[in-house]
Short mmCIF file of C-alpha atoms and ligand atoms in Angstrom, two decimals:
data_model
loop_
_atom_site.label_atom_id
_atom_site.label_comp_id
_atom_site.label_asym_id
_atom_site.label_seq_id
_atom_site.Cartn_x
_atom_site.Cartn_y
_atom_site.Cartn_z
CA UNK A 12 0.00 0.00 0.00
CA UNK A 13 1.43 3.40 -0.93
CA UNK A 14 2.14 5.92 1.82
CA UNK A 15 0.25 8.50 -0.20
CA UNK A 16 -2.97 6.63 0.13
CA UNK A 17 -5.22 9.63 0.74
CA UNK A 18 -6.50 8.80 4.23
CA UNK A 19 -3.00 8.42 5.62
CA UNK A 20 -1.67 11.59 4.07
CA UNK A 21 -4.68 13.58 5.31
CA UNK A 22 -4.39 12.15 8.79
CA UNK A 23 -0.84 13.48 9.14
CA UNK A 24 -1.94 17.10 9.16
CA UNK A 25 -4.11 16.34 12.22
CA UNK A 26 -6.94 18.77 11.47
CA UNK A 27 -7.47 20.16 7.99
CA UNK A 28 -7.36 23.89 8.76
CA UNK A 29 -6.37 26.21 5.93
CA UNK A 30 -5.90 29.57 7.63
CA UNK A 31 -5.84 29.63 11.44
CA UNK A 32 -4.20 33.06 11.59
CA UNK A 33 -7.28 35.36 11.71
CA UNK A 34 -8.52 33.39 14.73
CA UNK A 35 -5.07 33.48 16.36
CA UNK A 36 -4.97 37.29 15.87
CA UNK A 37 -8.39 37.59 17.49
CA UNK A 38 -7.28 35.44 20.44
CA UNK A 39 -4.11 37.50 20.95
CA UNK A 40 -6.19 40.70 20.91
CA UNK A 41 -9.09 39.53 23.07
CA UNK A 42 -8.16 36.42 25.10
CA UNK A 43 -4.40 35.75 24.88
CA UNK A 44 -4.77 32.95 27.43
CA UNK A 45 -8.00 31.00 27.23
CA UNK A 46 -9.38 28.10 29.26
CA UNK A 47 -10.95 25.28 27.25
CA UNK A 48 -12.52 21.94 28.05
CA UNK A 49 -10.93 19.14 25.99
CA UNK A 50 -12.89 15.98 26.85
CA UNK A 51 -12.57 15.73 30.66
CA UNK A 52 -9.43 17.95 30.82
CA UNK A 53 -9.19 21.69 31.33
CA UNK A 54 -6.55 23.11 29.03
CA UNK A 55 -5.17 26.65 29.10
CA UNK A 56 -4.09 27.82 25.63
CA UNK A 57 -1.49 30.58 25.33
CA UNK A 58 -1.29 32.60 22.10
CA UNK A 59 1.28 35.37 22.68
CA UNK A 60 4.98 35.18 21.84
CA UNK A 61 6.28 36.30 25.25
CA UNK A 62 4.01 33.92 27.20
CA UNK A 63 5.06 30.99 25.00
CA UNK A 64 8.75 31.90 25.24
CA UNK A 65 8.48 32.12 29.05
CA UNK A 66 6.69 28.76 29.41
CA UNK A 67 9.23 26.96 27.25
CA UNK A 68 12.31 28.54 28.83
CA UNK A 69 11.28 28.10 32.49
CA UNK A 70 11.42 24.31 32.74
CA UNK A 71 11.52 24.43 36.57
CA UNK A 72 8.01 25.87 36.69
CA UNK A 73 6.65 24.34 33.48
CA UNK A 74 7.22 20.58 33.40
CA UNK A 75 7.15 18.26 30.39
CA UNK A 76 5.93 15.31 32.47
CA UNK A 77 2.40 15.57 31.07
CA UNK A 78 3.71 13.96 27.85
CA UNK A 79 4.13 10.70 29.81
CA UNK A 80 0.47 9.64 29.74
CA UNK A 81 0.06 10.99 26.19
CA UNK A 82 3.06 10.45 23.89
CA UNK A 83 4.72 8.11 26.40
CA UNK A 84 1.93 5.58 25.89
CA UNK A 85 2.66 5.25 22.20
CA UNK A 86 6.38 6.08 22.08
CA UNK A 87 7.57 4.67 25.38
CA UNK A 88 9.65 6.77 27.77
CA UNK A 89 11.50 9.51 25.86
CA UNK A 90 13.32 12.77 26.56
CA UNK A 91 10.19 14.65 25.50
CA UNK A 92 8.53 13.79 28.82
CA UNK A 93 11.59 14.13 31.13
CA UNK A 94 12.58 17.08 33.34
CA UNK A 95 15.72 18.33 35.08
CA UNK A 96 18.72 16.05 35.59
CA UNK A 97 17.00 13.02 34.10
CA UNK A 98 16.31 14.99 30.93
CA UNK A 99 19.85 16.39 30.75
CA UNK A 100 21.56 13.03 31.19
CA UNK A 101 19.34 11.27 28.62
CA UNK A 102 19.51 14.11 26.09
CA UNK A 103 23.31 14.14 26.29
CA UNK A 104 23.42 10.48 25.13
CA UNK A 105 22.48 11.48 21.60
CA UNK A 106 23.20 15.23 21.74
CA UNK A 107 26.77 14.63 20.62
CA UNK A 108 25.62 12.71 17.54
CA UNK A 109 24.37 15.96 15.96
CA UNK A 110 27.63 17.92 16.30
CA UNK A 111 28.98 20.04 13.41
CA UNK A 112 31.51 17.48 12.12
CA UNK A 113 28.91 14.70 12.00
CA UNK A 114 26.59 16.96 10.00
CA UNK A 115 29.38 17.79 7.53
CA UNK A 116 30.14 14.06 7.07
CA UNK A 117 26.47 13.17 6.61
CA UNK A 118 26.04 16.00 4.08
CA UNK A 119 28.51 14.47 1.64
CA UNK A 120 27.98 10.78 2.38
CA UNK A 121 24.17 10.55 2.14
CA UNK A 122 22.21 13.82 2.47
CA UNK A 123 23.31 15.28 -0.88
CA UNK A 124 23.21 11.88 -2.69
CA UNK A 125 19.66 11.22 -1.42
CA UNK A 126 18.39 14.55 -2.79
CA UNK A 127 20.17 14.10 -6.12
CA UNK A 128 18.77 10.60 -6.53
CA UNK A 129 15.21 11.84 -5.89
CA UNK A 130 15.62 14.75 -8.34
CA UNK A 131 17.09 12.35 -10.98
CA UNK A 132 13.73 10.58 -11.10
CA UNK A 133 11.68 13.61 -12.21
CA UNK A 134 14.20 16.07 -13.72
CA UNK A 135 13.94 14.66 -17.30
CA UNK A 136 10.13 15.01 -17.23
CA UNK A 137 9.96 18.82 -17.03
CA UNK A 138 7.25 18.70 -14.37
CA UNK A 139 6.78 17.22 -10.89
CA UNK A 140 4.70 17.33 -7.74
CA UNK A 141 7.36 18.03 -5.15
CA UNK A 142 5.53 16.84 -2.03
CA UNK A 143 4.88 13.38 -3.44
CA UNK A 144 8.13 13.09 -5.40
CA UNK A 145 10.65 14.83 -3.17
CA UNK A 146 9.84 16.27 0.25
CA UNK A 147 7.98 13.27 1.66
CA UNK A 148 10.69 10.78 0.68
CA UNK A 149 13.76 12.75 1.67
CA UNK A 150 14.14 13.43 5.45
CA UNK A 151 12.78 9.97 6.29
CA UNK A 152 15.62 8.37 4.31
CA UNK A 153 18.16 10.69 5.97
CA UNK A 154 17.00 9.87 9.51
CA UNK A 155 16.97 6.17 8.58
CA UNK A 156 20.65 6.40 7.64
CA UNK A 157 21.50 8.30 10.83
CA UNK A 158 19.73 5.74 13.01
CA UNK A 159 21.12 2.77 11.09
CA UNK A 160 17.82 1.40 9.75
CA UNK A 161 17.93 -0.12 6.22
CA UNK A 162 16.96 2.72 3.87
CA UNK A 163 15.23 0.26 1.48
CA UNK A 164 12.56 -0.24 4.16
CA UNK A 165 11.78 3.45 4.48
CA UNK A 166 8.22 3.20 3.16
CA UNK A 167 7.40 0.73 5.94
CA UNK A 168 8.66 2.86 8.77
CA UNK A 169 7.41 6.10 7.15
CA UNK A 170 3.93 4.58 7.39
CA UNK A 171 4.49 3.39 10.96
CA UNK A 172 5.90 6.76 12.07
CA UNK A 173 2.93 8.62 10.64
CA UNK A 174 0.44 6.24 12.21
CA UNK A 175 2.30 6.55 15.52
CA UNK A 176 2.06 10.34 15.76
CA UNK A 177 -1.53 10.28 14.52
CA UNK A 178 -2.62 8.49 17.70
CA UNK A 179 -4.93 11.39 18.59
CA UNK A 180 -6.91 10.63 15.41
CA UNK A 181 -6.93 6.83 15.67
CA UNK A 182 -5.75 5.37 19.01
CA UNK A 183 -5.82 1.70 18.01
CA UNK A 184 -3.92 2.31 14.79
CA UNK A 185 -1.33 4.39 16.73
CA UNK A 186 -0.82 1.64 19.32
CA UNK A 187 -0.53 -1.04 16.65
CA UNK A 188 2.08 1.07 14.81
CA UNK A 189 4.00 1.43 18.09
CA UNK A 190 4.12 -2.38 18.55
CA UNK A 191 4.94 -3.01 14.87
CA UNK A 192 7.74 -0.45 14.95
CA UNK A 193 9.30 -2.09 17.99
CA UNK A 194 9.03 -5.49 16.33
CA UNK A 195 10.59 -4.12 13.16
CA UNK A 196 13.46 -2.48 15.07
CA UNK A 197 14.12 -5.42 17.43
CA UNK A 198 16.31 -7.40 15.04
CA UNK A 199 18.37 -4.31 14.17
CA UNK A 200 18.86 -3.46 17.86
CA UNK A 201 19.92 -7.08 18.54
CA UNK A 202 22.40 -7.01 15.62
CA UNK A 203 24.00 -3.77 16.88
CA UNK A 204 24.51 -5.29 20.33
CA UNK A 205 26.63 -7.99 18.70
CA UNK A 206 28.36 -5.80 16.13
CA UNK A 207 28.14 -2.04 16.71
CA UNK A 208 28.24 0.26 13.65
CA UNK A 209 28.76 3.98 13.22
CA UNK A 210 25.09 4.83 13.78
CA UNK A 211 22.68 6.08 16.41
CA UNK A 212 21.18 2.69 17.28
CA UNK A 213 24.69 1.47 18.17
CA UNK A 214 25.19 4.62 20.23
CA UNK A 215 21.98 3.91 22.17
CA UNK A 216 22.70 0.23 22.83
CA UNK A 217 26.23 1.13 24.00
CA UNK A 218 25.08 4.03 26.23
CA UNK A 219 24.94 3.96 30.00
CA UNK A 220 23.11 6.07 32.54
CA UNK A 221 24.81 6.16 35.95
CA UNK A 222 26.80 3.04 35.06
CA UNK A 223 23.72 1.08 33.90
CA UNK A 224 22.93 0.28 30.25
CA UNK A 225 19.93 2.09 28.82
CA UNK A 226 16.83 -0.11 29.39
CA UNK A 227 15.21 -1.52 26.24
CA UNK A 228 12.06 0.56 26.77
CA UNK A 229 14.14 3.72 26.66
CA UNK A 230 16.06 2.61 23.55
CA UNK A 231 12.77 2.05 21.74
CA UNK A 232 11.42 5.30 23.24
CA UNK A 233 14.30 7.22 21.66
CA UNK A 234 13.83 5.49 18.30
CA UNK A 235 10.06 5.96 18.24
CA UNK A 236 10.64 9.68 18.93
CA UNK A 237 13.49 10.22 16.48
CA UNK A 238 11.90 8.61 13.41
CA UNK A 239 8.86 10.90 13.25
CA UNK A 240 10.69 13.89 14.80
CA UNK A 241 13.33 13.68 12.09
CA UNK A 242 11.05 13.01 9.17
CA UNK A 243 7.61 14.44 9.80
CA UNK A 244 8.87 17.95 10.54
CA UNK A 245 11.63 18.66 8.02
CA UNK A 246 9.59 17.52 5.03
CA UNK A 247 6.99 20.11 6.08
CA UNK A 248 9.58 22.88 6.33
CA UNK A 249 10.97 22.09 2.87
CA UNK A 250 7.51 21.89 1.27
CA UNK A 251 6.39 25.19 2.80
CA UNK A 252 9.60 26.99 1.88
CA UNK A 253 9.29 25.78 -1.73
CA UNK A 254 5.68 26.91 -2.00
CA UNK A 255 6.39 30.28 -0.33
CA UNK A 256 9.30 31.07 -2.66
CA UNK A 257 7.48 29.85 -5.79
CA UNK A 258 4.50 32.04 -4.87
CA UNK A 259 6.82 35.02 -4.33
CA UNK A 260 8.96 34.94 -7.51
CA UNK A 261 10.85 38.14 -6.71
CA UNK A 262 12.06 36.59 -3.43
CA UNK A 263 12.94 33.36 -5.27
CA UNK A 264 15.00 35.40 -7.77
CA UNK A 265 16.81 37.11 -4.87
CA UNK A 266 17.70 33.70 -3.38
CA UNK A 267 18.88 32.40 -6.76
CA UNK A 268 21.12 35.45 -7.14
CA UNK A 269 22.54 35.24 -3.63
CA UNK A 270 22.37 31.79 -2.06
CA UNK A 271 23.41 33.21 1.31
CA UNK A 272 19.81 34.46 1.50
CA UNK A 273 18.66 30.84 1.77
CA UNK A 274 19.28 30.85 5.49
CA UNK A 275 17.01 33.94 5.92
CA UNK A 276 14.40 32.21 3.75
CA UNK A 277 14.51 29.06 5.91
CA UNK A 278 14.09 31.03 9.15
CA UNK A 279 11.25 33.06 7.64
CA UNK A 280 9.50 29.91 6.45
CA UNK A 281 9.79 28.43 9.96
CA UNK A 282 8.23 31.59 11.41
CA UNK A 283 5.57 32.10 8.75
CA UNK A 284 4.23 28.51 8.73
CA UNK A 285 5.73 26.67 11.71
CA UNK A 286 5.68 22.92 10.92
CA UNK A 287 4.96 22.06 14.59
CA UNK A 288 2.15 24.35 15.71
CA UNK A 289 1.91 23.58 19.41
CA UNK A 290 3.38 21.87 22.41
CA UNK A 291 2.35 21.55 26.04
CA UNK A 292 3.58 21.89 29.61
CA UNK A 293 2.21 21.37 33.15
CA UNK A 294 2.80 24.23 35.61
CA UNK A 295 4.14 22.93 38.94
CA UNK A 296 3.17 26.11 40.85
CA UNK A 297 0.35 28.64 40.50
CA UNK A 298 1.23 31.06 37.71
CA UNK A 299 -0.18 34.05 35.88
CA UNK A 300 0.06 34.42 32.09
CA UNK A 301 -1.27 37.57 30.40
CA UNK A 302 -3.23 38.34 33.57
CA UNK A 303 -4.91 34.92 33.74
CA UNK A 304 -4.32 32.91 36.95
CA UNK A 305 -3.53 29.28 36.26
CA UNK A 306 -3.62 26.86 39.22
CA UNK A 307 -0.69 24.44 39.73
CA UNK A 308 -1.10 21.14 37.90
CA UNK A 309 -2.83 22.60 34.84
CA UNK A 310 -2.27 21.59 31.23
CA UNK A 311 -0.92 24.59 29.30
CA UNK A 312 -0.90 24.33 25.53
CA UNK A 313 1.38 26.89 23.83
CA UNK A 314 0.42 27.86 20.31
CA UNK A 315 3.76 28.29 18.54
CA UNK A 316 2.06 29.19 15.25
CA UNK A 317 0.30 32.11 16.93
CA UNK A 318 3.41 33.28 18.81
CA UNK A 319 5.27 33.44 15.51
CA UNK A 320 2.55 35.77 14.14
CA UNK A 321 2.41 38.06 17.19
CA UNK A 322 2.15 41.61 15.82
CA UNK A 323 3.78 42.98 18.98
CA UNK A 324 6.94 41.12 17.98
CA UNK A 325 6.83 40.76 14.17
CA UNK A 326 5.84 43.63 11.89
CA UNK A 327 3.20 42.71 9.30
CA UNK A 328 3.32 39.09 10.53
CA UNK A 329 1.14 37.51 7.83
CA UNK A 330 3.59 38.54 5.09
CA UNK A 331 6.28 36.07 3.97
CA UNK A 332 9.39 38.24 3.84
CA UNK A 333 12.87 36.75 3.66
CA UNK A 334 14.37 40.21 4.27
CA UNK A 335 12.74 40.41 7.69
CA UNK A 336 15.15 41.32 10.43
CA UNK A 337 13.66 40.59 13.81
CA UNK A 338 13.70 38.51 16.97
CA UNK A 339 14.05 34.72 16.68
CA UNK A 340 11.00 32.60 15.90
CA UNK A 341 9.78 29.85 18.24
CA UNK A 342 9.43 27.09 15.64
CA UNK A 343 12.09 24.88 17.27
CA UNK A 344 10.75 25.57 20.78
CA UNK A 345 12.94 27.17 23.45
CA UNK A 346 14.75 26.26 26.66
CA UNK A 347 16.10 22.82 27.58
CA UNK A 348 13.77 20.91 25.23
CA UNK A 349 14.64 23.09 22.22
CA UNK A 350 14.77 20.90 19.14
CA UNK A 351 17.74 18.57 19.07
CA UNK A 352 17.62 18.27 15.29
CA UNK A 353 17.39 21.95 14.32
CA UNK A 354 20.81 22.11 12.63
CA UNK A 355 20.12 18.90 10.76
CA UNK A 356 16.75 20.27 9.58
CA UNK A 357 18.40 23.47 8.32
CA UNK A 358 21.16 21.50 6.60
CA UNK A 359 18.75 19.12 4.84
CA UNK A 360 16.64 22.04 3.65
CA UNK A 361 19.66 24.01 2.40
CA UNK A 362 21.06 21.01 0.50
CA UNK A 363 17.69 20.30 -1.17
CA UNK A 364 17.08 23.93 -2.15
CA UNK A 365 20.57 24.34 -3.62
CA UNK A 366 20.25 21.10 -5.58
CA UNK A 367 16.86 22.10 -7.01
CA UNK A 368 17.96 25.62 -7.95
CA UNK A 369 21.20 24.35 -9.52
CA UNK A 370 19.56 21.64 -11.58
CA UNK A 371 16.19 23.26 -12.39
CA UNK A 372 16.99 26.99 -12.53
CA UNK A 373 13.69 28.00 -14.21
CA UNK A 374 11.50 26.04 -11.76
CA UNK A 375 8.05 27.62 -11.42
CA UNK A 376 4.66 26.84 -9.91
CA UNK A 377 2.30 25.09 -12.37
CA UNK A 378 -0.91 24.47 -10.40
CA UNK A 379 -3.18 23.37 -13.30
CA UNK A 380 -6.42 22.29 -11.63
CA UNK A 381 -4.82 21.81 -8.22
CA UNK A 382 -5.00 24.29 -5.37
CA UNK A 383 -1.62 24.31 -3.61
CA UNK A 384 -1.89 25.68 -0.09
CA UNK A 385 -0.50 25.11 3.39
CA UNK A 386 -2.91 23.31 5.70
CA UNK A 387 -3.05 21.47 9.01
CA UNK A 388 -3.70 22.14 12.67
CA UNK A 389 -1.15 20.32 14.85
CA UNK A 390 1.34 20.13 11.96
CA UNK A 391 1.32 22.35 8.89
CA UNK A 392 2.65 21.92 5.35
CA UNK A 393 1.45 22.19 1.73
CA UNK A 394 -1.02 19.69 0.25
CA UNK A 395 0.99 19.77 -3.00
CA UNK A 396 3.70 21.75 -4.81
CA UNK A 397 3.18 21.19 -8.58
CA UNK A 398 6.04 22.63 -10.66
CA UNK A 399 7.30 22.88 -14.23
CA UNK A 400 10.85 23.47 -15.53
CA UNK A 401 13.05 22.84 -18.54
CA UNK A 402 13.76 19.07 -18.58
CA UNK A 403 17.25 18.40 -17.27
C1 HEM B 30 11.80 21.78 10.67
C2 HEM B 30 12.06 20.75 11.39
C3 HEM B 30 11.76 20.62 12.85
C4 HEM B 30 10.90 21.33 13.65
C5 HEM B 30 9.98 22.48 13.26
C6 HEM B 30 11.01 20.77 14.99
C7 HEM B 30 10.30 21.25 16.08
C8 HEM B 30 10.55 20.86 17.38
C9 HEM B 30 9.98 21.47 18.57
C10 HEM B 30 8.97 22.62 18.56
C11 HEM B 30 10.48 20.83 19.64
C12 HEM B 30 10.22 21.17 21.12
C13 HEM B 30 9.12 20.34 21.73
C14 HEM B 30 8.84 20.75 23.16
O1 HEM B 30 9.54 21.59 23.72
O2 HEM B 30 7.87 20.23 23.74
C15 HEM B 30 11.36 19.78 19.17
C16 HEM B 30 12.02 18.86 19.96
C17 HEM B 30 12.75 17.81 19.46
N1 HEM B 30 13.12 17.59 18.15
FE1 HEM B 30 12.61 18.72 16.55
N2 HEM B 30 11.91 19.74 14.96
C18 HEM B 30 12.40 19.63 13.69
C19 HEM B 30 13.36 18.73 13.23
C20 HEM B 30 13.92 17.73 13.98
C21 HEM B 30 14.84 16.73 13.49
C22 HEM B 30 15.41 16.66 12.07
C23 HEM B 30 15.11 15.90 14.53
C24 HEM B 30 15.98 14.69 14.46
C25 HEM B 30 16.97 14.43 14.95
C26 HEM B 30 14.38 16.40 15.70
C27 HEM B 30 14.42 15.85 16.96
C28 HEM B 30 13.85 16.43 18.08
C29 HEM B 30 13.97 15.85 19.42
C30 HEM B 30 14.68 14.57 19.78
C31 HEM B 30 13.27 16.72 20.27
C32 HEM B 30 13.06 16.56 21.78
C33 HEM B 30 14.10 17.36 22.52
C34 HEM B 30 13.93 17.31 24.02
O3 HEM B 30 12.84 16.98 24.51
O4 HEM B 30 14.92 17.61 24.71
N3 HEM B 30 13.67 17.49 15.32
N4 HEM B 30 11.40 19.84 17.79
#
């Protein structure tokens, strides 16, 4: 079964919302922190940049432990749900794997070759749909290589990763994917115990915490987090950046003329349409956010997508503008849980953009009957990016 089977692809956006920004603007203006009932839970939603930044930075007051009963059920114990020393010691196990030298090695050994191989398949045709032919297939193969999972199997674990993070939409399917993923990974984990390789699975099976090897549950917890975290986010960034530049040809021309502008374009894309729209914390003491008192033990959901459009921080926030010069966006989170893969995500996106612009210099949007647009609620990215170019 193809991973683009419509129901699966739709499920990944978790809520088919086209333009949440007018509502976010209204919330920021009228109720920047709002209390909502989600099933039997009371959730406080925060919409303003400075509230979100504060919640994410102050990990002593705002704990990540509430992810335990949510993501922990499907992923197993992972750094996402840990606090304090436990979080620091576990995060440091793999933190070193993403250092600058490793990224440089990966760039030449498999990141660049993966992109070139994907472009080879459609370049002679003169047209392509870049979500289905490039973005969706690319970061998942890169993270597979980094972990040490056979790249040939990527369609299998792409499907399982998507089903795993879509647990809010279909609980049984999410739990089954969690079990299947563990079963799939078990033989690879066992092989690395016998013969370690230069990959992240070997790093995890060889790791120790306070002199004890990492328990199996935690090894699988890491892997179940890293597969979707590495794949399901970066493909969204690349798709959105492509669509934004193709819809703003003068900004695309500026990037073509000066590739150093790519890094501005990537940051602006992350701000303008943040691939991960929200995360959550539990406050351990009574707090006040934007004048709203929140009792200790509450679930606080921070709306990153809204914070990145806060007009008190970003001028004309709805405009995509690669020449914007302003404070940092919140798309990778903040504080101790700030994204571990941010440099990898930027590198993958830079490599793909350079390869496309080098090989298909007259690339342009060719929508035909389609309606390319960014959509999604929990995660956001384009439904399609149809393009035409001189066959190469
Ligand atoms: C554009 C791409 C990406 C975006 C927008 C993104 C976004 C985020 C955000 C918002 C968080 C913070 C969650 C929180 O504080 O609750 C996070 C954490 C994390 N990300 Fe990413 N991410 C991206 C790419 C990646 C990649 C490529 C990897 C793979 C290595 C990765 C691995 C992680 C991990 C392991 C964490 C948990 C860190 C911790 O809890 O200490 N991410 N990401």
